[in-house]
mmCIF file of C-alpha atoms in Angstrom:
data_model
loop_
_atom_site.group_PDB
_atom_site.id
_atom_site.type_symbol
_atom_site.label_atom_id
_atom_site.label_comp_id
_atom_site.label_asym_id
_atom_site.label_seq_id
_atom_site.Cartn_x
_atom_site.Cartn_y
_atom_site.Cartn_z
ATOM 1 C CA UNK P 353 0.000 0.000 0.000
ATOM 2 C CA UNK P 354 2.886 2.354 0.729
ATOM 3 C CA UNK P 355 4.126 2.058 -2.866
ATOM 4 C CA UNK P 356 0.642 2.883 -4.154
ATOM 5 C CA UNK P 357 0.452 5.981 -1.933
ATOM 6 C CA UNK P 358 3.868 7.162 -3.114
ATOM 7 C CA UNK P 359 2.877 6.715 -6.772
ATOM 8 C CA UNK P 360 -0.327 8.670 -6.249
ATOM 9 C CA UNK P 361 1.522 11.471 -4.467
ATOM 10 C CA UNK P 362 4.091 11.699 -7.258
ATOM 11 C CA UNK P 363 1.360 11.826 -9.893
ATOM 12 C CA UNK P 364 -0.177 14.815 -8.112
ATOM 13 C CA UNK P 365 2.785 16.962 -9.143
ATOM 14 C CA UNK P 366 2.308 16.841 -12.952
ATOM 15 C CA UNK P 367 -1.466 16.979 -12.485
ATOM 16 C CA UNK P 368 -1.454 20.184 -10.478
ATOM 17 C CA UNK P 369 1.179 21.668 -12.794
ATOM 18 C CA UNK P 370 -1.053 20.882 -15.766
ATOM 19 C CA UNK P 371 -4.032 22.543 -14.096
ATOM 20 C CA UNK P 372 -2.030 25.676 -13.360
ATOM 21 C CA UNK P 373 -0.478 25.803 -16.828
ATOM 22 C CA UNK P 374 -3.768 25.465 -18.701
ATOM 23 C CA UNK P 375 -5.380 28.103 -16.498
ATOM 24 C CA UNK P 376 -2.382 30.399 -16.892
ATOM 25 C CA UNK P 377 -2.508 30.109 -20.699
ATOM 26 C CA UNK P 378 -6.239 30.840 -20.749
ATOM 27 C CA UNK P 379 -5.731 33.923 -18.620
ATOM 28 C CA UNK P 380 -3.161 35.259 -21.094
ATOM 29 C CA UNK P 381 -5.868 35.476 -23.768
ATOM 30 C CA UNK P 382 -8.721 36.593 -21.504
ATOM 31 C CA UNK P 383 -9.625 40.288 -21.983
ATOM 32 C CA UNK P 384 -10.106 42.686 -19.109
ATOM 33 C CA UNK P 385 -7.010 42.019 -16.992
ATOM 34 C CA UNK P 386 -6.103 44.072 -13.901
ATOM 35 C CA UNK P 387 -4.491 46.831 -15.967
ATOM 36 C CA UNK P 388 -7.592 47.082 -18.148
ATOM 37 C CA UNK P 389 -9.649 47.172 -14.954
ATOM 38 C CA UNK P 390 -7.703 50.187 -13.724
ATOM 39 C CA UNK P 391 -7.956 51.911 -17.101
ATOM 40 C CA UNK P 392 -11.701 51.264 -17.098
ATOM 41 C CA UNK P 393 -11.915 52.684 -13.581
ATOM 42 C CA UNK P 394 -10.189 55.846 -14.695
ATOM 43 C CA UNK P 395 -12.624 56.174 -17.579
ATOM 44 C CA UNK P 396 -15.623 55.285 -15.425
ATOM 45 C CA UNK P 397 -16.573 52.185 -17.416
ATOM 46 C CA UNK P 398 -15.409 49.387 -15.103
ATOM 47 C CA UNK P 399 -17.581 46.384 -14.296
ATOM 48 C CA UNK P 400 -16.902 45.083 -10.802
ATOM 49 C CA UNK P 401 -18.456 42.307 -8.800
ATOM 50 C CA UNK P 402 -18.130 44.218 -5.556
ATOM 51 C CA UNK P 403 -16.969 47.764 -6.350
ATOM 52 C CA UNK P 404 -14.246 47.350 -3.722
ATOM 53 C CA UNK P 405 -11.166 48.377 -5.635
ATOM 54 C CA UNK P 406 -10.269 51.091 -3.173
ATOM 55 C CA UNK P 407 -7.340 50.582 -0.841
ATOM 56 C CA UNK P 408 -5.626 48.086 -3.127
ATOM 57 C CA UNK P 409 -2.068 47.881 -4.206
ATOM 58 C CA UNK P 410 -2.679 50.343 -6.965
ATOM 59 C CA UNK P 411 -3.303 53.155 -4.550
ATOM 60 C CA UNK P 412 -5.129 56.261 -5.804
ATOM 61 C CA UNK P 413 -5.148 55.569 -9.525
ATOM 62 C CA UNK P 414 -6.621 58.921 -10.441
ATOM 63 C CA UNK P 415 -3.496 60.619 -9.121
ATOM 64 C CA UNK P 416 -1.099 58.434 -11.125
ATOM 65 C CA UNK P 417 -2.210 59.673 -14.516
ATOM 66 C CA UNK P 418 0.615 61.881 -15.735
ATOM 67 C CA UNK P 419 -0.775 65.222 -16.824
ATOM 68 C CA UNK P 420 1.650 65.726 -19.676
ATOM 69 C CA UNK P 421 0.461 62.635 -21.490
ATOM 70 C CA UNK P 422 -3.272 63.288 -21.281
ATOM 71 C CA UNK P 423 -3.507 64.675 -24.798
ATOM 72 C CA UNK P 424 -0.911 62.409 -26.337
ATOM 73 C CA UNK P 425 -2.241 59.698 -28.662
ATOM 74 C CA UNK P 426 -0.369 56.461 -27.987
ATOM 75 C CA UNK P 427 -0.432 53.046 -29.499
ATOM 76 C CA UNK P 428 -1.173 50.704 -26.670
ATOM 77 C CA UNK P 429 -2.068 47.057 -26.354
ATOM 78 C CA UNK P 430 -4.562 47.952 -23.652
ATOM 79 C CA UNK P 431 -8.063 48.893 -24.683
ATOM 80 C CA UNK P 432 -9.012 52.384 -23.616
ATOM 81 C CA UNK P 433 -5.431 53.428 -22.787
ATOM 82 C CA UNK P 434 -5.334 56.183 -25.408
ATOM 83 C CA UNK P 435 -4.695 59.504 -23.765
ATOM 84 C CA UNK P 436 -2.835 58.037 -20.800
ATOM 85 C CA UNK P 437 0.853 58.595 -20.211
ATOM 86 C CA UNK P 438 2.851 55.562 -21.479
ATOM 87 C CA UNK P 439 5.026 55.834 -18.370
ATOM 88 C CA UNK P 440 1.938 55.328 -16.226
ATOM 89 C CA UNK P 441 0.961 52.207 -18.186
ATOM 90 C CA UNK P 442 4.527 50.941 -17.874
ATOM 91 C CA UNK P 443 4.450 51.478 -14.103
ATOM 92 C CA UNK P 444 1.265 49.395 -13.898
ATOM 93 C CA UNK P 445 2.929 46.562 -15.818
ATOM 94 C CA UNK P 446 5.864 46.621 -13.399
ATOM 95 C CA UNK P 447 3.491 46.752 -10.414
ATOM 96 C CA UNK P 448 1.546 43.689 -11.530
ATOM 97 C CA UNK P 449 4.570 41.836 -12.922
ATOM 98 C CA UNK P 450 3.429 41.971 -16.553
ATOM 99 C CA UNK P 451 6.730 43.485 -17.652
ATOM 100 C CA UNK P 452 8.296 39.997 -17.518
ATOM 101 C CA UNK P 453 7.928 37.192 -20.121
ATOM 102 C CA UNK P 454 5.089 34.729 -19.555
ATOM 103 C CA UNK P 455 7.395 31.782 -18.864
ATOM 104 C CA UNK P 456 9.238 33.729 -16.190
ATOM 105 C CA UNK P 457 5.977 34.705 -14.524
ATOM 106 C CA UNK P 458 4.709 31.124 -14.662
ATOM 107 C CA UNK P 459 7.954 29.724 -13.260
ATOM 108 C CA UNK P 460 7.893 32.206 -10.377
ATOM 109 C CA UNK P 461 4.275 31.329 -9.649
ATOM 110 C CA UNK P 462 5.048 27.588 -9.533
ATOM 111 C CA UNK P 463 8.041 28.153 -7.256
ATOM 112 C CA UNK P 464 6.046 30.388 -4.910
ATOM 113 C CA UNK P 465 3.034 28.065 -4.839
ATOM 114 C CA UNK P 466 5.214 25.063 -4.027
ATOM 115 C CA UNK P 467 6.006 26.908 -0.789
ATOM 116 C CA UNK P 468 2.416 28.141 -0.360
ATOM 117 C CA UNK P 469 3.424 31.735 -0.986
ATOM 118 C CA UNK P 470 0.421 33.164 -2.814
ATOM 119 C CA UNK P 471 1.323 36.837 -2.725
ATOM 120 C CA UNK P 472 -1.037 39.745 -2.165
ATOM 121 C CA UNK P 473 -4.397 40.537 -3.685
ATOM 122 C CA UNK P 474 -4.135 43.105 -6.491
ATOM 123 C CA UNK P 475 -6.956 45.282 -5.282
ATOM 124 C CA UNK P 476 -7.360 44.577 -1.561
ATOM 125 C CA UNK P 477 -3.751 44.934 -0.376
ATOM 126 C CA UNK P 478 -4.206 41.840 1.819
ATOM 127 C CA UNK P 479 -2.324 38.551 1.791
ATOM 128 C CA UNK P 480 -4.138 35.964 -0.337
ATOM 129 C CA UNK P 481 -3.475 33.291 2.293
ATOM 130 C CA UNK P 482 -5.028 35.538 4.930
ATOM 131 C CA UNK P 483 -8.098 36.118 2.751
ATOM 132 C CA UNK P 484 -8.527 32.392 2.136
ATOM 133 C CA UNK P 485 -8.123 31.679 5.849
ATOM 134 C CA UNK P 486 -10.834 34.224 6.672
ATOM 135 C CA UNK P 487 -13.304 32.773 4.145
ATOM 136 C CA UNK P 488 -12.536 29.066 4.689
ATOM 137 C CA UNK P 489 -14.733 28.535 7.803
ATOM 138 C CA UNK P 490 -17.875 29.617 5.953
ATOM 139 C CA UNK P 491 -17.272 27.206 3.057
ATOM 140 C CA UNK P 492 -16.275 24.356 5.375
ATOM 141 C CA UNK P 493 -19.440 24.950 7.369
ATOM 142 C CA UNK P 494 -21.605 24.742 4.246
ATOM 143 C CA UNK P 495 -19.807 21.668 2.919
ATOM 144 C CA UNK P 496 -19.871 19.797 6.224
ATOM 145 C CA UNK P 497 -23.541 20.421 7.010
ATOM 146 C CA UNK P 498 -24.536 19.631 3.426
ATOM 147 C CA UNK P 499 -22.634 16.337 3.424
ATOM 148 C CA UNK P 500 -23.903 15.211 6.830
ATOM 149 C CA UNK P 501 -27.502 16.099 6.024
ATOM 150 C CA UNK P 502 -27.244 14.414 2.627
ATOM 151 C CA UNK P 503 -26.027 11.162 4.199
ATOM 152 C CA UNK P 504 -28.584 11.262 7.014
ATOM 153 C CA UNK P 505 -31.357 11.508 4.422
ATOM 154 C CA UNK P 506 -29.917 9.312 1.691
ATOM 155 C CA UNK P 507 -28.863 6.214 3.625
ATOM 156 C CA UNK P 508 -32.173 5.485 5.433
ATOM 157 C CA UNK P 509 -34.122 6.403 2.295
ATOM 158 C CA UNK P 510 -31.942 4.206 0.085
ATOM 159 C CA UNK P 511 -32.256 1.248 2.451
ATOM 160 C CA UNK P 512 -36.037 1.539 2.573
ATOM 161 C CA UNK P 513 -36.226 1.828 -1.209
ATOM 162 C CA UNK P 514 -34.139 -1.332 -1.532
ATOM 163 C CA UNK P 515 -36.304 -3.262 0.932
ATOM 164 C CA UNK P 516 -39.485 -2.068 -0.798
ATOM 165 C CA UNK P 517 -38.099 -2.281 -4.319
ATOM 166 C CA UNK P 518 -40.875 -1.931 -6.909
ATOM 167 C CA UNK P 519 -43.443 -0.713 -4.389
ATOM 168 C CA UNK P 520 -45.478 2.475 -4.646
ATOM 169 C CA UNK P 521 -43.167 4.119 -2.108
ATOM 170 C CA UNK P 522 -40.130 3.254 -4.240
ATOM 171 C CA UNK P 523 -41.798 4.625 -7.366
ATOM 172 C CA UNK P 524 -42.895 8.015 -6.072
ATOM 173 C CA UNK P 525 -39.703 8.634 -4.088
ATOM 174 C CA UNK P 526 -37.705 7.881 -7.238
ATOM 175 C CA UNK P 527 -39.777 10.467 -9.113
ATOM 176 C CA UNK P 528 -39.107 13.071 -6.398
ATOM 177 C CA UNK P 529 -35.380 12.232 -6.397
ATOM 178 C CA UNK P 530 -35.082 12.544 -10.177
ATOM 179 C CA UNK P 531 -36.898 15.891 -10.179
ATOM 180 C CA UNK P 532 -34.707 17.167 -7.342
ATOM 181 C CA UNK P 533 -31.580 16.044 -9.163
ATOM 182 C CA UNK P 534 -32.713 17.688 -12.402
ATOM 183 C CA UNK P 535 -33.339 21.099 -10.792
ATOM 184 C CA UNK P 536 -30.081 23.106 -10.514
ATOM 185 C CA UNK P 537 -29.185 24.107 -6.980
ATOM 186 C CA UNK P 538 -28.985 27.805 -7.797
ATOM 187 C CA UNK P 539 -32.465 27.728 -9.357
ATOM 188 C CA UNK P 540 -33.851 26.050 -6.264
ATOM 189 C CA UNK P 541 -32.066 28.692 -4.168
ATOM 190 C CA UNK P 542 -33.858 31.475 -6.064
ATOM 191 C CA UNK P 543 -37.160 29.652 -5.559
ATOM 192 C CA UNK P 544 -36.524 29.394 -1.800
ATOM 193 C CA UNK P 545 -35.696 33.096 -1.598
ATOM 194 C CA UNK P 546 -38.861 34.086 -3.434
ATOM 195 C CA UNK P 547 -40.969 31.739 -1.317
ATOM 196 C CA UNK P 548 -39.474 32.054 2.174
ATOM 197 C CA UNK P 549 -37.114 35.056 2.318
ATOM 198 C CA UNK P 550 -39.318 38.083 1.806
ATOM 199 C CA UNK P 551 -40.064 37.617 -1.859
ATOM 200 C CA UNK P 552 -43.630 37.344 -3.085
ATOM 201 C CA UNK P 553 -44.927 35.027 -0.347
ATOM 202 C CA UNK P 554 -43.385 34.567 3.118
ATOM 203 C CA UNK P 555 -40.626 36.275 5.088
ATOM 204 C CA UNK P 556 -39.531 33.493 7.419
ATOM 205 C CA UNK P 557 -35.802 33.093 6.828
ATOM 206 C CA UNK P 558 -33.042 35.703 6.396
ATOM 207 C CA UNK P 559 -31.997 36.599 2.884
ATOM 208 C CA UNK P 560 -28.236 36.766 3.343
ATOM 209 C CA UNK P 561 -25.305 36.177 5.648
ATOM 210 C CA UNK P 562 -24.743 33.707 8.491
ATOM 211 C CA UNK P 563 -25.556 36.067 11.340
ATOM 212 C CA UNK P 564 -28.056 38.761 12.241
ATOM 213 C CA UNK P 565 -27.175 42.395 12.827
ATOM 214 C CA UNK P 566 -27.511 41.893 16.605
ATOM 215 C CA UNK P 567 -25.193 38.869 16.615
ATOM 216 C CA UNK P 568 -22.812 40.345 19.202
ATOM 217 C CA UNK P 569 -25.600 40.963 21.708
ATOM 218 C CA UNK P 570 -26.996 37.417 21.549
ATOM 219 C CA UNK P 571 -26.328 34.736 24.142
ATOM 220 C CA UNK P 572 -24.425 31.586 23.222
ATOM 221 C CA UNK P 573 -27.622 29.653 22.651
ATOM 222 C CA UNK P 574 -29.063 32.568 20.695
ATOM 223 C CA UNK P 575 -25.994 32.661 18.446
ATOM 224 C CA UNK P 576 -26.281 28.926 17.709
ATOM 225 C CA UNK P 577 -29.969 29.228 16.829
ATOM 226 C CA UNK P 578 -29.339 32.333 14.748
ATOM 227 C CA UNK P 579 -26.532 30.580 12.873
ATOM 228 C CA UNK P 580 -28.700 27.524 12.151
ATOM 229 C CA UNK P 581 -31.600 29.791 11.140
ATOM 230 C CA UNK P 582 -29.400 31.472 8.515
ATOM 231 C CA UNK P 583 -28.191 28.079 7.230
ATOM 232 C CA UNK P 584 -31.633 26.642 6.437
ATOM 233 C CA UNK P 585 -32.077 28.078 2.928
ATOM 234 C CA UNK P 586 -28.510 27.720 1.545
ATOM 235 C CA UNK P 587 -28.127 24.187 2.940
ATOM 236 C CA UNK P 588 -31.523 23.188 1.546
ATOM 237 C CA UNK P 589 -30.515 24.486 -1.879
ATOM 238 C CA UNK P 590 -27.268 22.494 -1.805
ATOM 239 C CA UNK P 591 -28.812 19.282 -0.431
ATOM 240 C CA UNK P 592 -31.720 19.012 -2.862
ATOM 241 C CA UNK P 593 -29.554 17.865 -5.757
ATOM 242 C CA UNK P 594 -26.875 16.103 -3.741
ATOM 243 C CA UNK P 595 -28.874 13.402 -2.003
ATOM 244 C CA UNK P 596 -30.174 11.830 -5.225
ATOM 245 C CA UNK P 597 -26.895 10.139 -6.176
ATOM 246 C CA UNK P 598 -26.212 8.821 -2.672
ATOM 247 C CA UNK P 599 -29.781 7.538 -2.273
ATOM 248 C CA UNK P 600 -29.744 5.580 -5.528
ATOM 249 C CA UNK P 601 -26.225 4.344 -4.810
ATOM 250 C CA UNK P 602 -27.335 3.064 -1.404
ATOM 251 C CA UNK P 603 -30.411 1.387 -2.871
ATOM 252 C CA UNK P 604 -28.529 -0.376 -5.671
ATOM 253 C CA UNK P 605 -25.752 -1.461 -3.326
ATOM 254 C CA UNK P 606 -28.260 -2.998 -0.909
ATOM 255 C CA UNK P 607 -30.143 -4.686 -3.736
ATOM 256 C CA UNK P 608 -26.930 -6.317 -4.959
ATOM 257 C CA UNK P 609 -26.157 -7.678 -1.493
ATOM 258 C CA UNK P 610 -29.712 -8.790 -0.671
ATOM 259 C CA UNK P 611 -29.723 -11.076 -3.724
ATOM 260 C CA UNK P 612 -26.516 -12.882 -2.746
ATOM 261 C CA UNK P 613 -26.377 -16.421 -1.424
ATOM 262 C CA UNK P 614 -25.213 -15.599 2.110
ATOM 263 C CA UNK P 615 -28.401 -13.533 2.651
ATOM 264 C CA UNK P 616 -30.554 -16.458 1.507
ATOM 265 C CA UNK P 617 -28.647 -18.711 3.912
ATOM 266 C CA UNK P 618 -29.102 -16.298 6.824
ATOM 267 C CA UNK P 619 -32.829 -16.128 6.193
ATOM 268 C CA UNK P 620 -33.019 -19.918 5.919
ATOM 269 C CA UNK P 621 -31.478 -20.180 9.396
ATOM 270 C CA UNK P 622 -34.443 -18.256 10.757
ATOM 271 C CA UNK P 623 -32.775 -14.891 11.429
ATOM 272 C CA UNK P 624 -35.118 -11.923 11.672
ATOM 273 C CA UNK P 625 -35.196 -9.665 8.613
ATOM 274 C CA UNK P 626 -33.782 -6.760 10.622
ATOM 275 C CA UNK P 627 -30.853 -8.907 11.802
ATOM 276 C CA UNK P 628 -30.184 -10.036 8.246
ATOM 277 C CA UNK P 629 -30.374 -6.499 6.911
ATOM 278 C CA UNK P 630 -28.254 -4.721 9.513
ATOM 279 C CA UNK P 631 -26.163 -7.617 10.787
ATOM 280 C CA UNK P 632 -25.037 -9.027 7.462
ATOM 281 C CA UNK P 633 -25.988 -6.823 4.540
ATOM 282 C CA UNK P 634 -25.271 -3.384 5.964
ATOM 283 C CA UNK P 635 -21.482 -3.552 6.190
ATOM 284 C CA UNK P 636 -20.974 -4.942 2.700
ATOM 285 C CA UNK P 637 -23.577 -2.703 1.099
ATOM 286 C CA UNK P 638 -22.274 0.459 2.774
ATOM 287 C CA UNK P 639 -18.705 -0.072 1.588
ATOM 288 C CA UNK P 640 -18.987 2.069 -1.498
ATOM 289 C CA UNK P 641 -21.232 4.633 0.212
ATOM 290 C CA UNK P 642 -18.945 5.197 3.199
ATOM 291 C CA UNK P 643 -15.840 5.263 1.032
ATOM 292 C CA UNK P 644 -17.401 8.028 -1.016
ATOM 293 C CA UNK P 645 -17.818 10.326 2.008
ATOM 294 C CA UNK P 646 -14.576 12.307 1.497
ATOM 295 C CA UNK P 647 -15.412 12.857 -2.162
ATOM 296 C CA UNK P 648 -18.976 13.878 -1.297
ATOM 297 C CA UNK P 649 -17.675 16.418 1.206
ATOM 298 C CA UNK P 650 -15.202 17.949 -1.201
ATOM 299 C CA UNK P 651 -17.916 18.055 -3.850
ATOM 300 C CA UNK P 652 -20.318 19.882 -1.552
ATOM 301 C CA UNK P 653 -17.464 22.087 -0.359
ATOM 302 C CA UNK P 654 -16.463 23.316 -3.811
ATOM 303 C CA UNK P 655 -19.050 22.465 -6.455
ATOM 304 C CA UNK P 656 -22.061 24.215 -5.020
ATOM 305 C CA UNK P 657 -20.251 26.870 -3.033
ATOM 306 C CA UNK P 658 -19.718 29.465 -5.750
ATOM 307 C CA UNK P 659 -23.303 30.073 -6.846
ATOM 308 C CA UNK P 660 -24.950 29.417 -3.479
ATOM 309 C CA UNK P 661 -22.559 31.716 -1.615
ATOM 310 C CA UNK P 662 -23.068 34.391 -4.251
ATOM 311 C CA UNK P 663 -26.872 34.146 -4.175
ATOM 312 C CA UNK P 664 -27.082 34.228 -0.373
ATOM 313 C CA UNK P 665 -24.159 36.685 0.068
ATOM 314 C CA UNK P 666 -22.212 34.237 2.225
ATOM 315 C CA UNK P 667 -18.672 35.459 2.641
ATOM 316 C CA UNK P 668 -16.879 32.211 1.820
ATOM 317 C CA UNK P 669 -14.415 30.894 -0.738
ATOM 318 C CA UNK P 670 -17.063 30.601 -3.433
ATOM 319 C CA UNK P 671 -17.972 34.285 -3.262
ATOM 320 C CA UNK P 672 -14.309 35.230 -2.951
ATOM 321 C CA UNK P 673 -13.469 33.250 -6.104
ATOM 322 C CA UNK P 674 -16.375 34.769 -8.021
ATOM 323 C CA UNK P 675 -15.356 38.306 -7.093
ATOM 324 C CA UNK P 676 -11.725 37.570 -7.955
ATOM 325 C CA UNK P 677 -12.664 36.224 -11.396
ATOM 326 C CA UNK P 678 -14.887 39.197 -12.240
ATOM 327 C CA UNK P 679 -12.351 41.713 -10.914
ATOM 328 C CA UNK P 680 -9.395 39.852 -12.521
ATOM 329 C CA UNK P 681 -7.638 39.529 -9.171
ATOM 330 C CA UNK P 682 -5.256 36.873 -10.493
ATOM 331 C CA UNK P 683 -3.390 36.041 -7.244
ATOM 332 C CA UNK P 684 -6.697 35.014 -5.646
ATOM 333 C CA UNK P 685 -7.898 33.219 -8.790
ATOM 334 C CA UNK P 686 -4.776 31.077 -9.127
ATOM 335 C CA UNK P 687 -4.382 30.488 -5.389
ATOM 336 C CA UNK P 688 -7.932 29.209 -4.941
ATOM 337 C CA UNK P 689 -7.582 27.090 -8.080
ATOM 338 C CA UNK P 690 -4.327 25.618 -6.766
ATOM 339 C CA UNK P 691 -5.771 24.886 -3.322
ATOM 340 C CA UNK P 692 -9.008 23.446 -4.725
ATOM 341 C CA UNK P 693 -7.106 21.247 -7.166
ATOM 342 C CA UNK P 694 -4.636 20.046 -4.544
ATOM 343 C CA UNK P 695 -7.369 19.268 -2.040
ATOM 344 C CA UNK P 696 -9.339 17.420 -4.705
ATOM 345 C CA UNK P 697 -6.350 15.201 -5.496
ATOM 346 C CA UNK P 698 -5.667 14.517 -1.816
ATOM 347 C CA UNK P 699 -9.320 13.716 -1.127
ATOM 348 C CA UNK P 700 -9.317 11.327 -4.092
ATOM 349 C CA UNK P 701 -6.417 9.463 -2.492
ATOM 350 C CA UNK P 702 -8.156 9.460 0.887
ATOM 351 C CA UNK P 703 -11.272 8.017 -0.747
ATOM 352 C CA UNK P 704 -9.233 5.097 -2.108
ATOM 353 C CA UNK P 705 -7.616 4.523 1.274
ATOM 354 C CA UNK P 706 -11.056 4.594 2.901
ATOM 355 C CA UNK P 707 -12.054 1.608 0.770
ATOM 356 C CA UNK P 708 -9.205 -0.443 2.240
ATOM 357 C CA UNK P 709 -10.100 0.700 5.750
ATOM 358 C CA UNK P 710 -13.751 -0.330 5.350
ATOM 359 C CA UNK P 711 -12.881 -3.595 3.579
ATOM 360 C CA UNK P 712 -9.289 -4.874 4.035
ATOM 361 C CA UNK P 713 -9.868 -7.334 1.187
ATOM 362 C CA UNK P 714 -9.453 -4.491 -1.303
ATOM 363 C CA UNK P 715 -5.834 -4.157 -2.391
ATOM 364 C CA UNK P 716 -4.680 -1.206 -4.476
ATOM 365 C CA UNK P 717 -1.066 -2.310 -4.287
ATOM 366 C CA UNK P 718 -1.350 -4.577 -7.295
ATOM 367 C CA UNK P 719 -3.483 -2.152 -9.311
ATOM 368 C CA UNK P 720 -1.990 0.124 -11.895
ATOM 369 C CA UNK P 721 -2.486 3.801 -11.019
#
């Protein structure tokens, strides 16, 4: 097993390098980089996700425009730069590191990221690692609650569907599951807001955030209830599409085990159905479900976070990534991509190791990676 782990760890290096390289190349051709963002800000035509450019590393951009070059027509590779002093544009390139060749910038990024040095946000003047650390608890909270709730619903439901396979209960629950899976989480989130968060119908749950305005004045119990109250809508929106896969996986896994000879033998010995189901079938049937827990968590942590956090204004990694992409804050974009990719690869390895922990008969040592 140790050789398998080493091979998987070594393969992570070219994989993460490939992810970074492809993303870096795409960014080179994407319009509206940070320099264009500043030029657009000077001309009053910028499009920002948050309108929070102030206080960034660029300082007061309106004061950096050299007066002597205002009327000078220049040939520039930046859209809208006509009329700006070329020296000012050059200073922006130096500030953001765009005065260096692409391969030098990419090499520096790889070297820095290998040591988890992610630099500073272009427009917030804050360490990227600090920003990610501040937003991480919100995203972890969403991912953890979503995963736990999904499993608590899916496993009992899947077992009952397997036991009552072909029944009316199995049929109508399958219809509900398929519909829930087909509806995108963000669309369901909008529906919940309209229905329960002060839209057209009811105003039961808060519209945004994970805490009320009077959070600091609440008791400990009040803070817990307020936190859970704010989680109801975003967690519901993330769970609705996530439990379908786990439910059907649980059902099919139980059906496969129930039809095996050892179950027939156990029943022939006179064991109660509950003892057969939970004493013999459960462990074997739950192998694939339990082993998929790390992957399910990372999926809930990253996949649904961006849109759900944006819709409900939850200040987590999803919203941070969205703002960084719109504002072309490349240090945040590449850092979150690197961390997400690395965590995904590690979780994939943990998922494989979980299989061997649940069932020691599984041996990855002899399998080709």
